[in-house]
Structures are given as C-alpha cells and as structure tokens.
Amino acid sequence: MSAEEKMEITILKVATRLFLEKGFKATSTTEIAKEAGCNQALVHYYYRTKDKLFDAIFEKKIKVFIGSLLQIGHEDLPFEEKLKKKIESHFDAIKEDPRLPLFFFGEINSNPKRMESIREIIGDLPQMVLVQMQKELDEEISKGNVRPMTVYDLLLSIVSLNIIVFLAEPMFKTITKISDEEFSKLRERRKKENVEIILRSLKP
Amino acid sequence: MSAEEKMEITILKVATRLFLEKGFKATSTTEIAKEAGCNQALVHYYYRTKDKLFDAIFEKKIKVFIGSLLQIGHEDLPFEEKLKKKIESHFDAIKEDPRLPLFFFGEINSNPKRMESIREIIGDLPQMVLVQMQKELDEEISKGNVRPMTVYDLLLSIVSLNIIVFLAEPMFKTITKISDEEFSKLRERRKKENVEIILRSLKP
DNA sequence: GCATTATTTAATAGACTTATTAAATAAAGT
DNA sequence: ACTTTATTTAATAAGTCTATTAAATAATGC
C-alpha cells in the first residue's frame, strides 16, 4: 500500500463522498471501510471516532463554501463587476460540489452544536466576507448608485439564488420529467440569470 | 384513552413533529412511541411500517408546500398583484412550518424513490401550478410587460428566495450572533423584499 | 354475562451500529 | 538479524434499530 494511495487518504476520500451524499447519520463506518477496501476498525484507527472524521470533512467544506464569496485580487474593478465575480465564483464552487448546500443546512440543522464548535475553527472567514461586502455596498449606497440595503439581505439573496438549482434538482426532475441535458442547460442559464436578478435588485 | 386524544392520532402528530425536525433516518419508532406515551409496538400496530407512517406525513406536507403556489380566487387581479399574492402565500406556508424546505430537499435527496411513488399520489398539483403560472406569464410577455422568461426560472427564483431565510436560520444565527428578535425582523423584511426582487427581475 | 373485537404491552428475533480489544502482518531503524 | 513501530485484521462488547409474536387488558355487541 505504498505504490497505491495511502489507505488513510482513501478512507478520507470515501468518507467525504459518502457523508456528502447521504449525511452523517446515514453513513456508517462499516460502509466507509467497505468502499475504501479495508477493515472497519482501520477507520477508527486513523480517525478515532466517526465524529472526528466527520468534523474534519465538514470544516474543510464549509471553508470552501464561505470562502468562495470572498473574492480577492479584483479591488480595482467597478462594484457591479466585483459583485458579478463573487456571485459567479460562489455558483462555481457549488457546481464543483453540488451537494454542499444540502450537506450544510442538513447537518447544521440536525446538530446545531457542530456549528458552534466549527465556528471557532473557521475563525474570521465569515466576518471577512461580511465586512468586505459591507464596505463595498455602503460606498455604492452613499454614492446613490444602489438603493439602501443591508449586507445580510444581499448575501441571503445571492446564496439563495445560487443554491436552488442544486438543491431542487431531484424534486425538479421528478416533477418536470426534464432530461439531464435540458437540466444542464437550465443550470447554466441560472448562473447568468442570478447575476441579472441581483443587479436589478440593487438599482435605486 | 377516549376522553383523551386517540393514541393513533397522537402517534401521527408526534411522528410529524419528529420527522420534520430530524428527518426519517434519525427518527426511530421507539422515540415516537416514547414521546407519544405508548409502547413501540403500537406504532407498528397502527401504521405497520415506519415507511408507511412517513409516507403519509410526507404526502400531506408536500401538498401544502406545492399547493401554496396555486393561488385561487384572484383571477381578476392584475398580473403583478396575483404574483405578489402567490409569493406571499408561499412564504406564509413555509413560515407556518419552517422546517418544510429542508425536510423535502433532504428526504428526496436521501431517497429519490420516495418522490417517484409520491408523484402518483399528488397527481396534477404540480402541473396545475406550472400551467397556471405559464399562462399568466406568457400573456404578460406577449403584451411586452414582462421580459421573455420561462416559468421554471420564475418559479425557481420565487421558491429560492422564499426558503432561504428558514433554511439558513441556524447557520445565520451562529455566524452573525444576531438575536432571535432581530432575526424575526429580518424574516419579515425578507417577505416584502422577495416580492420586490421578483417584480424587478421581470421588468423588460 | 359472554363472546367478539380493538387496543396495548412485554418479549424477542435478527440485523445493524460504533468502538475497543488483542493478535497478526508489514516496514523501518540500527 | 533483531527490535521497534506502523498498519491491518478478526472478534466481540454493548448498544441501537425495525418488525413480529403471543399474551393481556379494555371496549363493544348481543
């Protein structure tokens, strides 16, 4: 097991996939071991408990999700362009991992304490996102380019519009009987549409 | 147990609360029985299996959720007013039962077959919502009052904006440390804001 | 009152869960 | 080559879960 991938890593990858797909409760360490190709005890040997294994994964993913809203290296662009980039990078981060939204909202709901303990680990990240956007937004409002609005409202709208197409995919496909191909088109259209909706919503 | 509420009903109520709170997998018939104040076997006596009990509840709730988008008795109102009523009635239906969105998206994701079998039971309801809105929308587009847009896009936007505040409540409160009172205000503001965002998004 | 039916319980089968143990094998260090 | 350390497994404890059984109690019909 040295030419091959280290089993410790394989376990983590399999666990990531399964936790994201089915959530904490519905995934067993037995199943993780089976898919990784090892004994169930090995999962506990490397990660001690199912909880610790999960937390490591959860932490990594929430950083990706929140961090995608913190656009860097575009300070010189005009407000609308910066915002467009934020929305699109957030959308792309979710597209990379379409189960992310349900994963977070589901796991935080079923175990609010988890979020508390993760809060300390992710640190300033959420604050940075809020402060950065707050600053940019307030400036535009004072210039009269944007109608008065809180940063919370703006963020909620962005996240909301960006997650829906991924969140609703199974329900949507069942109801509309739309093909996978058609759905892909719709998803790509939504990315542009979301930017359009947000920009329109800001006009004074 | 006849002056009191019938145990069959109590079980259903408790099960509804627990399934909505924690989902199918995380809720045991043992727990339902305990909270209802009866023996675990009685849950199976009345509802045979955990699955059947769940399906009965799921079906009821999805009808409420989808049905709230089918506004009736306002055919004479102008388009924007009808749309406003739809958005608000959908928002209110969720407010009545804030765990509804996570419940659906979570359960459908973790068991897509469930949705398939429920599809037959709920019947035309989703089609009615789609057709009704399609008709109203196309009319406005042909009159030039609304920019070209599919009914899917409109519906996705509405549902998305309406669910986010309920879906994100635990995450949002942890990150922002906002008080319950402040959050209530924000939630009420969102209801108006959502109507505003949607109407702006339709302008030609 | 007695028989029939409905409601409820205790007990348990059988499967699955996480986590720990001790033992086996492989790798590395000297 | 021998010891120490890391990796892996089998076995199992202790608990949970759903579903079924047979037996007990309560309600109803006649």
Coordinates of C-alpha atoms (C1' of nucleotides) in Angstrom, one line a residue:
Chain A
M1 CA 0.0 0.0 0.0
S2 CA 2.8 2.5 -0.9
A3 CA 2.7 2.3 -4.7
E4 CA -1.0 2.7 -4.2
E5 CA -2.7 5.6 -2.4
K6 CA -2.3 5.6 1.3
M7 CA -5.3 3.9 3.0
E8 CA -5.6 6.8 5.4
I9 CA -6.3 9.1 2.4
T10 CA -8.6 6.7 0.7
I11 CA -10.7 6.5 3.8
L12 CA -10.9 10.3 4.0
K13 CA -12.0 10.5 0.3
V14 CA -14.6 7.8 0.6
A15 CA -15.9 9.3 3.8
T16 CA -16.1 12.7 2.1
R17 CA -18.1 11.3 -0.8
L18 CA -20.5 9.3 1.4
F19 CA -21.0 12.0 4.0
L20 CA -21.8 14.5 1.3
E21 CA -24.1 12.1 -0.5
K22 CA -26.1 10.7 2.5
G23 CA -25.2 12.8 5.5
F24 CA -23.7 11.9 8.8
K25 CA -26.4 9.7 10.3
A26 CA -27.0 7.6 7.2
T27 CA -23.3 6.8 6.6
S28 CA -21.7 4.0 8.7
T29 CA -18.0 3.5 9.3
T30 CA -18.6 -0.1 8.1
E31 CA -19.7 1.3 4.8
I32 CA -16.8 3.7 4.5
A33 CA -14.4 0.8 5.2
K34 CA -16.1 -1.5 2.7
E35 CA -15.9 1.1 -0.1
A36 CA -12.3 2.0 0.9
G37 CA -11.4 -1.6 0.8
C38 CA -10.3 -2.1 4.4
N39 CA -11.4 -3.3 7.7
Q40 CA -13.9 -1.2 9.7
A41 CA -11.5 -0.9 12.6
L42 CA -9.0 0.9 10.5
V43 CA -11.3 3.8 10.1
H44 CA -11.3 4.2 13.8
Y45 CA -7.5 3.6 14.0
Y46 CA -6.9 6.6 11.8
Y47 CA -9.7 8.9 12.9
R48 CA -10.6 7.6 16.3
T49 CA -14.3 8.4 16.1
K50 CA -16.9 8.9 13.4
D51 CA -17.5 12.3 14.8
K52 CA -13.9 13.4 14.4
L53 CA -13.7 12.1 10.9
F54 CA -16.9 14.0 10.0
D55 CA -15.8 17.2 11.6
A56 CA -12.5 17.2 9.6
I57 CA -14.5 16.9 6.4
F58 CA -17.2 19.4 7.4
E59 CA -14.6 22.0 8.3
K60 CA -12.9 21.7 5.0
K61 CA -16.1 22.0 3.0
I62 CA -17.5 25.0 4.9
K63 CA -14.3 26.9 4.3
V64 CA -14.7 26.3 0.5
F65 CA -18.4 27.4 0.6
I66 CA -17.9 30.5 2.6
G67 CA -14.6 31.4 1.2
S68 CA -15.9 31.4 -2.4
L69 CA -17.8 34.6 -1.5
L70 CA -14.5 36.3 -0.6
Q71 CA -13.3 37.5 -3.9
I72 CA -9.7 38.6 -3.9
G73 CA -7.5 40.4 -6.4
H74 CA -10.2 42.4 -8.1
E75 CA -10.2 45.5 -5.9
D76 CA -9.8 47.8 -8.9
L77 CA -12.9 46.6 -10.7
P78 CA -16.2 48.6 -10.5
F79 CA -18.7 47.5 -7.9
E80 CA -21.0 45.7 -10.3
E81 CA -18.1 43.7 -11.8
K82 CA -16.8 42.7 -8.4
L83 CA -20.3 41.6 -7.4
K84 CA -20.7 39.6 -10.6
K85 CA -17.4 37.8 -9.9
K86 CA -18.5 37.0 -6.3
I87 CA -21.8 35.5 -7.5
E88 CA -20.2 33.5 -10.2
S89 CA -17.4 32.1 -8.1
H90 CA -19.9 31.1 -5.4
F91 CA -22.0 29.4 -8.1
D92 CA -19.0 27.6 -9.4
A93 CA -17.9 26.4 -6.0
I94 CA -21.3 24.8 -5.5
K95 CA -21.3 23.4 -9.0
E96 CA -18.0 21.7 -8.2
D97 CA -19.7 20.0 -5.3
P98 CA -23.5 20.1 -5.9
R99 CA -24.4 18.5 -2.6
L100 CA -22.7 21.2 -0.5
P101 CA -25.8 23.3 0.3
L102 CA -27.9 20.4 1.4
F103 CA -25.0 19.0 3.4
F104 CA -24.5 22.2 5.4
F105 CA -28.1 23.1 6.0
G106 CA -28.9 19.5 6.8
E107 CA -26.1 18.8 9.2
I108 CA -26.3 22.1 11.0
N109 CA -30.0 21.5 11.5
S110 CA -29.6 18.0 12.8
N111 CA -26.7 19.0 15.1
P112 CA -26.5 22.7 15.9
K113 CA -23.7 22.1 18.4
R114 CA -21.5 21.0 15.5
M115 CA -21.7 24.5 14.0
E116 CA -20.8 26.0 17.4
S117 CA -17.6 24.0 17.6
I118 CA -16.8 24.6 14.0
R119 CA -17.2 28.4 14.4
E120 CA -14.0 28.6 16.4
I121 CA -12.1 26.7 13.8
I122 CA -13.2 28.6 10.7
G123 CA -12.4 31.8 12.6
D124 CA -12.7 35.2 10.9
L125 CA -13.7 33.9 7.4
P126 CA -17.4 34.7 7.7
Q127 CA -16.6 38.1 9.2
M128 CA -14.2 38.9 6.4
V129 CA -16.9 38.1 3.8
L130 CA -19.4 40.3 5.7
V131 CA -17.0 43.2 6.3
Q132 CA -15.7 43.2 2.7
M133 CA -19.1 43.2 1.2
Q134 CA -20.4 45.7 3.7
K135 CA -17.7 48.2 2.8
E136 CA -18.3 47.9 -0.9
L137 CA -22.0 48.1 -0.6
D138 CA -22.1 51.1 1.7
E139 CA -19.9 53.0 -0.6
E140 CA -22.2 52.5 -3.5
I141 CA -25.3 53.3 -1.4
S142 CA -23.7 56.6 -0.3
K143 CA -22.9 57.4 -3.9
G144 CA -26.5 56.8 -4.7
N145 CA -25.8 54.0 -7.1
V146 CA -27.5 51.4 -5.1
R147 CA -30.7 51.6 -3.1
P148 CA -30.4 51.3 0.7
M149 CA -30.0 47.7 1.7
T150 CA -28.2 45.6 4.4
V151 CA -25.4 43.3 3.6
Y152 CA -27.4 40.4 5.1
D153 CA -30.2 40.9 2.6
L154 CA -27.8 41.0 -0.3
L155 CA -25.9 37.9 0.9
L156 CA -29.1 35.9 1.5
S157 CA -30.4 36.7 -1.9
I158 CA -27.1 35.6 -3.6
V159 CA -26.8 32.4 -1.7
S160 CA -30.4 31.6 -2.1
L161 CA -30.5 32.0 -5.8
N162 CA -27.2 30.2 -6.3
I163 CA -28.1 27.1 -4.3
I164 CA -31.7 26.5 -5.5
V165 CA -30.9 24.8 -8.8
F166 CA -28.7 22.3 -7.0
L167 CA -30.9 21.8 -4.0
A168 CA -34.0 21.3 -6.1
E169 CA -32.5 19.1 -8.8
P170 CA -34.1 15.8 -7.7
M171 CA -37.5 17.3 -7.0
F172 CA -37.4 19.4 -10.1
K173 CA -36.5 16.5 -12.3
T174 CA -39.2 14.3 -10.9
I175 CA -41.9 16.8 -11.3
T176 CA -41.0 18.2 -14.7
K177 CA -39.6 15.0 -16.2
I178 CA -37.0 17.2 -17.9
S179 CA -33.9 15.4 -19.4
D180 CA -30.5 15.6 -17.8
E181 CA -29.3 17.6 -20.8
E182 CA -32.1 20.1 -20.6
F183 CA -31.4 20.5 -16.9
S184 CA -27.8 21.2 -17.6
K185 CA -28.8 24.0 -19.9
L186 CA -31.2 25.4 -17.3
R187 CA -28.4 25.3 -14.7
E188 CA -26.0 27.3 -16.9
R189 CA -28.7 29.8 -17.7
R190 CA -29.4 30.3 -14.0
K191 CA -25.8 31.4 -13.3
K192 CA -26.3 34.4 -15.6
E193 CA -29.9 34.9 -14.5
N194 CA -28.8 35.1 -10.9
V195 CA -26.3 37.9 -11.6
E196 CA -29.0 39.7 -13.6
I197 CA -31.6 39.4 -10.8
I198 CA -29.2 40.6 -8.1
L199 CA -28.0 43.6 -10.1
R200 CA -31.6 44.6 -10.9
S201 CA -32.5 44.3 -7.3
L202 CA -29.9 46.8 -6.3
K203 CA -30.9 49.7 -8.6
P204 CA -32.1 52.7 -6.7
Chain B
M1 CA -58.0 6.9 26.1
S2 CA -61.3 8.2 24.7
A3 CA -61.7 11.3 26.8
E4 CA -58.1 12.0 25.8
E5 CA -57.0 12.2 22.3
K6 CA -56.9 8.9 20.4
M7 CA -53.4 7.3 20.5
E8 CA -53.5 6.7 16.8
I9 CA -53.7 10.5 16.3
T10 CA -51.1 11.3 19.0
I11 CA -48.7 9.0 17.3
L12 CA -49.2 10.7 14.0
K13 CA -48.7 14.1 15.5
V14 CA -45.6 13.2 17.3
A15 CA -44.2 11.4 14.3
T16 CA -44.9 14.5 12.2
R17 CA -43.0 16.7 14.6
L18 CA -40.1 14.4 14.9
F19 CA -39.8 13.5 11.2
L20 CA -39.9 17.3 10.3
E21 CA -37.3 18.1 13.0
K22 CA -34.8 15.3 12.5
G23 CA -35.7 13.5 9.3
F24 CA -36.7 9.9 8.5
K25 CA -33.4 8.2 9.4
A26 CA -32.7 10.0 12.6
T27 CA -36.2 9.4 14.0
S28 CA -36.9 5.9 15.5
T29 CA -40.3 4.4 16.1
T30 CA -39.1 3.8 19.7
E31 CA -38.7 7.5 20.1
I32 CA -42.0 8.3 18.6
A33 CA -43.7 5.8 20.9
K34 CA -41.9 7.2 23.9
E35 CA -42.9 10.8 23.2
A36 CA -46.5 9.7 22.4
G37 CA -46.6 7.8 25.6
C38 CA -47.2 4.3 24.3
N39 CA -45.4 1.1 23.5
Q40 CA -43.2 0.9 20.4
A41 CA -45.2 -2.0 19.0
L42 CA -48.3 0.2 18.9
V43 CA -46.7 2.5 16.3
H44 CA -46.4 -0.6 14.1
Y45 CA -49.9 -1.8 15.0
Y46 CA -51.5 1.4 13.6
Y47 CA -49.1 2.2 10.8
R48 CA -47.5 -1.2 10.0
T49 CA -44.1 0.2 9.0
K50 CA -42.0 3.2 9.6
D51 CA -42.1 3.8 5.9
K52 CA -45.8 3.9 5.6
L53 CA -46.1 6.2 8.5
F54 CA -43.5 8.5 7.0
D55 CA -45.1 8.5 3.5
A56 CA -48.5 9.5 4.9
I57 CA -46.9 12.5 6.5
F58 CA -44.7 13.4 3.6
E59 CA -47.6 13.3 1.2
K60 CA -49.6 15.7 3.3
K61 CA -46.8 18.2 3.7
I62 CA -45.8 18.3 0.1
K63 CA -49.3 19.1 -0.9
V64 CA -49.3 22.1 1.4
F65 CA -45.9 23.2 0.1
I66 CA -46.7 23.0 -3.6
G67 CA -50.4 23.9 -3.2
S68 CA -49.4 27.2 -1.6
L69 CA -48.2 28.3 -5.0
L70 CA -51.5 27.7 -6.6
Q71 CA -53.4 30.9 -5.8
I72 CA -57.1 30.7 -6.3
G73 CA -59.9 33.3 -6.3
H74 CA -57.9 36.2 -7.6
E75 CA -58.3 35.8 -11.3
D76 CA -59.5 39.4 -11.7
L77 CA -56.4 41.0 -10.2
P78 CA -53.6 42.4 -12.4
F79 CA -50.6 40.2 -13.0
E80 CA -48.3 41.8 -10.5
E81 CA -50.9 41.6 -7.8
K82 CA -51.6 37.9 -8.5
L83 CA -47.9 37.2 -8.4
K84 CA -47.4 39.1 -5.2
K85 CA -50.2 37.0 -3.6
K86 CA -48.6 33.8 -4.8
I87 CA -45.2 34.7 -3.3
E88 CA -46.7 35.8 -0.1
S89 CA -48.9 32.8 0.4
H90 CA -45.9 30.5 -0.4
F91 CA -43.8 32.4 2.2
D92 CA -46.5 32.1 4.8
A93 CA -47.0 28.4 4.2
I94 CA -43.3 27.9 5.0
K95 CA -43.4 30.3 7.9
E96 CA -46.2 28.1 9.3
D97 CA -43.8 25.1 9.1
P98 CA -40.3 26.4 8.9
R99 CA -38.7 23.0 8.5
L100 CA -40.6 22.2 5.4
P101 CA -37.9 23.1 2.8
L102 CA -35.1 21.2 4.5
F103 CA -37.5 18.3 5.1
F104 CA -38.4 18.0 1.4
F105 CA -35.0 18.6 -0.1
G106 CA -33.3 16.3 2.4
E107 CA -35.7 13.4 2.2
I108 CA -36.0 13.5 -1.6
N109 CA -32.2 13.5 -1.8
S110 CA -31.7 10.7 0.6
N111 CA -34.4 8.6 -1.1
P112 CA -35.3 9.6 -4.7
K113 CA -37.6 6.6 -5.0
R114 CA -39.9 8.1 -2.4
M115 CA -40.5 11.1 -4.6
E116 CA -41.4 8.8 -7.5
S117 CA -44.0 7.0 -5.6
I118 CA -45.4 10.2 -4.1
R119 CA -45.6 11.6 -7.6
E120 CA -48.6 9.5 -8.4
I121 CA -50.4 10.4 -5.2
I122 CA -50.1 14.1 -5.5
G123 CA -51.2 13.9 -9.1
D124 CA -51.8 17.0 -11.1
L125 CA -51.0 19.6 -8.4
P126 CA -47.5 20.5 -9.7
Q127 CA -48.8 20.6 -13.3
M128 CA -51.6 22.9 -12.2
V129 CA -49.2 25.3 -10.6
L130 CA -46.9 25.2 -13.7
V131 CA -49.7 25.6 -16.2
Q132 CA -51.5 28.4 -14.3
M133 CA -48.3 30.4 -14.0
Q134 CA -47.2 29.7 -17.5
K135 CA -50.5 31.1 -18.8
E136 CA -50.3 34.3 -16.8
L137 CA -46.6 34.8 -17.6
D138 CA -46.9 34.3 -21.3
E139 CA -49.7 36.7 -21.5
E140 CA -47.7 39.4 -19.9
I141 CA -44.7 38.6 -22.1
S142 CA -46.7 38.9 -25.3
K143 CA -48.0 42.2 -24.1
G144 CA -44.5 43.4 -23.6
N145 CA -45.0 44.0 -19.8
V146 CA -42.5 41.3 -18.8
R147 CA -39.2 40.3 -20.4
P148 CA -39.0 36.9 -22.0
M149 CA -38.6 34.2 -19.3
T150 CA -39.6 30.6 -18.7
V151 CA -42.0 29.7 -15.9
Y152 CA -39.3 27.4 -14.5
D153 CA -36.9 30.3 -13.9
L154 CA -39.6 32.4 -12.3
L155 CA -40.7 29.5 -10.0
L156 CA -37.1 28.7 -9.0
S157 CA -36.4 32.3 -8.1
I158 CA -39.6 32.5 -6.0
V159 CA -39.0 29.3 -4.2
S160 CA -35.4 30.0 -3.7
L161 CA -35.8 33.5 -2.2
N162 CA -38.7 32.3 0.0
I163 CA -37.0 29.3 1.6
I164 CA -33.5 30.8 2.3
V165 CA -34.4 32.6 5.5
F166 CA -35.8 29.4 7.0
L167 CA -33.1 27.1 5.6
A168 CA -30.3 29.3 6.8
E169 CA -31.6 30.3 10.2
P170 CA -29.3 28.1 12.3
M171 CA -26.2 28.8 10.2
F172 CA -27.0 32.5 10.0
K173 CA -27.6 32.9 13.7
T174 CA -24.4 31.1 14.6
I175 CA -22.3 33.3 12.3
T176 CA -23.9 36.6 12.9
K177 CA -24.8 36.1 16.6
I178 CA -27.9 38.1 15.8
S179 CA -30.7 37.9 18.4
D180 CA -33.9 36.0 17.9
E181 CA -35.8 39.3 17.9
E182 CA -33.5 40.8 15.2
F183 CA -33.9 37.7 13.2
S184 CA -37.7 37.9 13.3
K185 CA -37.5 41.4 11.9
L186 CA -35.2 40.3 9.2
R187 CA -37.5 37.4 8.3
E188 CA -40.5 39.8 7.9
R189 CA -38.4 42.2 5.9
R190 CA -37.5 39.4 3.5
K191 CA -41.1 38.7 2.7
K192 CA -41.5 42.1 1.2
E193 CA -38.0 42.1 -0.2
N194 CA -38.7 38.9 -2.1
V195 CA -41.7 40.3 -3.8
E196 CA -39.7 43.4 -4.7
I197 CA -36.8 41.4 -6.1
I198 CA -39.1 39.2 -8.2
L199 CA -41.1 42.1 -9.7
R200 CA -37.9 44.0 -10.5
S201 CA -36.5 40.8 -12.2
L202 CA -39.5 40.7 -14.6
K203 CA -39.2 44.2 -16.0
P204 CA -38.5 44.3 -19.7
Chain C
dG1 C1' -72.9 -12.3 31.3
dC2 C1' -70.3 -14.0 27.4
dA3 C1' -68.3 -13.7 23.0
dT4 C1' -66.1 -10.9 19.8
dT5 C1' -63.2 -7.3 18.5
dA6 C1' -59.9 -3.4 19.4
dT7 C1' -56.2 -1.7 21.8
dT8 C1' -51.9 -2.2 24.3
dT9 C1' -47.9 -4.4 26.2
dA10 C1' -43.7 -7.4 27.1
dA11 C1' -40.5 -10.2 24.9
dT12 C1' -37.7 -11.2 21.5
dA13 C1' -35.6 -12.2 16.7
dG14 C1' -32.4 -10.6 13.6
dA15 C1' -29.8 -7.1 11.7
dC16 C1' -27.1 -3.2 12.1
dT17 C1' -24.3 0.4 14.8
dT18 C1' -19.8 2.3 17.0
dA19 C1' -15.8 1.5 19.4
dT20 C1' -12.4 -1.4 21.6
dT21 C1' -9.6 -5.3 22.2
dA22 C1' -5.7 -8.4 21.2
dA23 C1' -3.3 -10.6 17.7
dA24 C1' -1.2 -10.7 13.0
dT25 C1' 1.5 -8.8 9.4
dA26 C1' 4.5 -5.4 7.2
dA27 C1' 8.1 -1.7 7.3
dA28 C1' 11.8 0.8 9.1
dG29 C1' 15.8 1.6 12.1
dT30 C1' 20.1 0.2 13.7
Chain D
dA1 C1' 19.2 -10.2 12.3
dC2 C1' 16.6 -8.3 15.8
dT3 C1' 13.8 -4.8 17.8
dT4 C1' 10.7 -1.2 17.5
dT5 C1' 6.9 0.9 15.2
dA6 C1' 3.1 1.3 11.9
dT7 C1' -0.6 -0.8 9.7
dT8 C1' -4.2 -4.1 9.3
dT9 C1' -7.4 -7.7 10.7
dA10 C1' -10.7 -10.7 13.4
dA11 C1' -13.5 -11.0 17.2
dT12 C1' -16.5 -9.0 20.1
dA13 C1' -18.9 -6.0 23.6
dA14 C1' -22.7 -3.2 24.2
dG15 C1' -25.9 -0.8 22.2
dT16 C1' -29.4 0.6 18.7
dC17 C1' -32.9 -0.3 15.2
dT18 C1' -37.4 -2.4 13.0
dA19 C1' -40.7 -5.7 12.9
dT20 C1' -43.2 -9.6 14.7
dT21 C1' -45.1 -12.7 18.1
dA22 C1' -48.2 -14.1 21.8
dA23 C1' -50.4 -12.6 25.7
dA24 C1' -53.0 -9.2 28.5
dT25 C1' -56.4 -5.6 29.0
dA26 C1' -60.3 -2.7 27.6
dA27 C1' -64.4 -1.9 24.8
dT28 C1' -68.4 -3.3 22.3
dG29 C1' -72.3 -6.2 20.6
dC30 C1' -75.9 -9.2 21.7

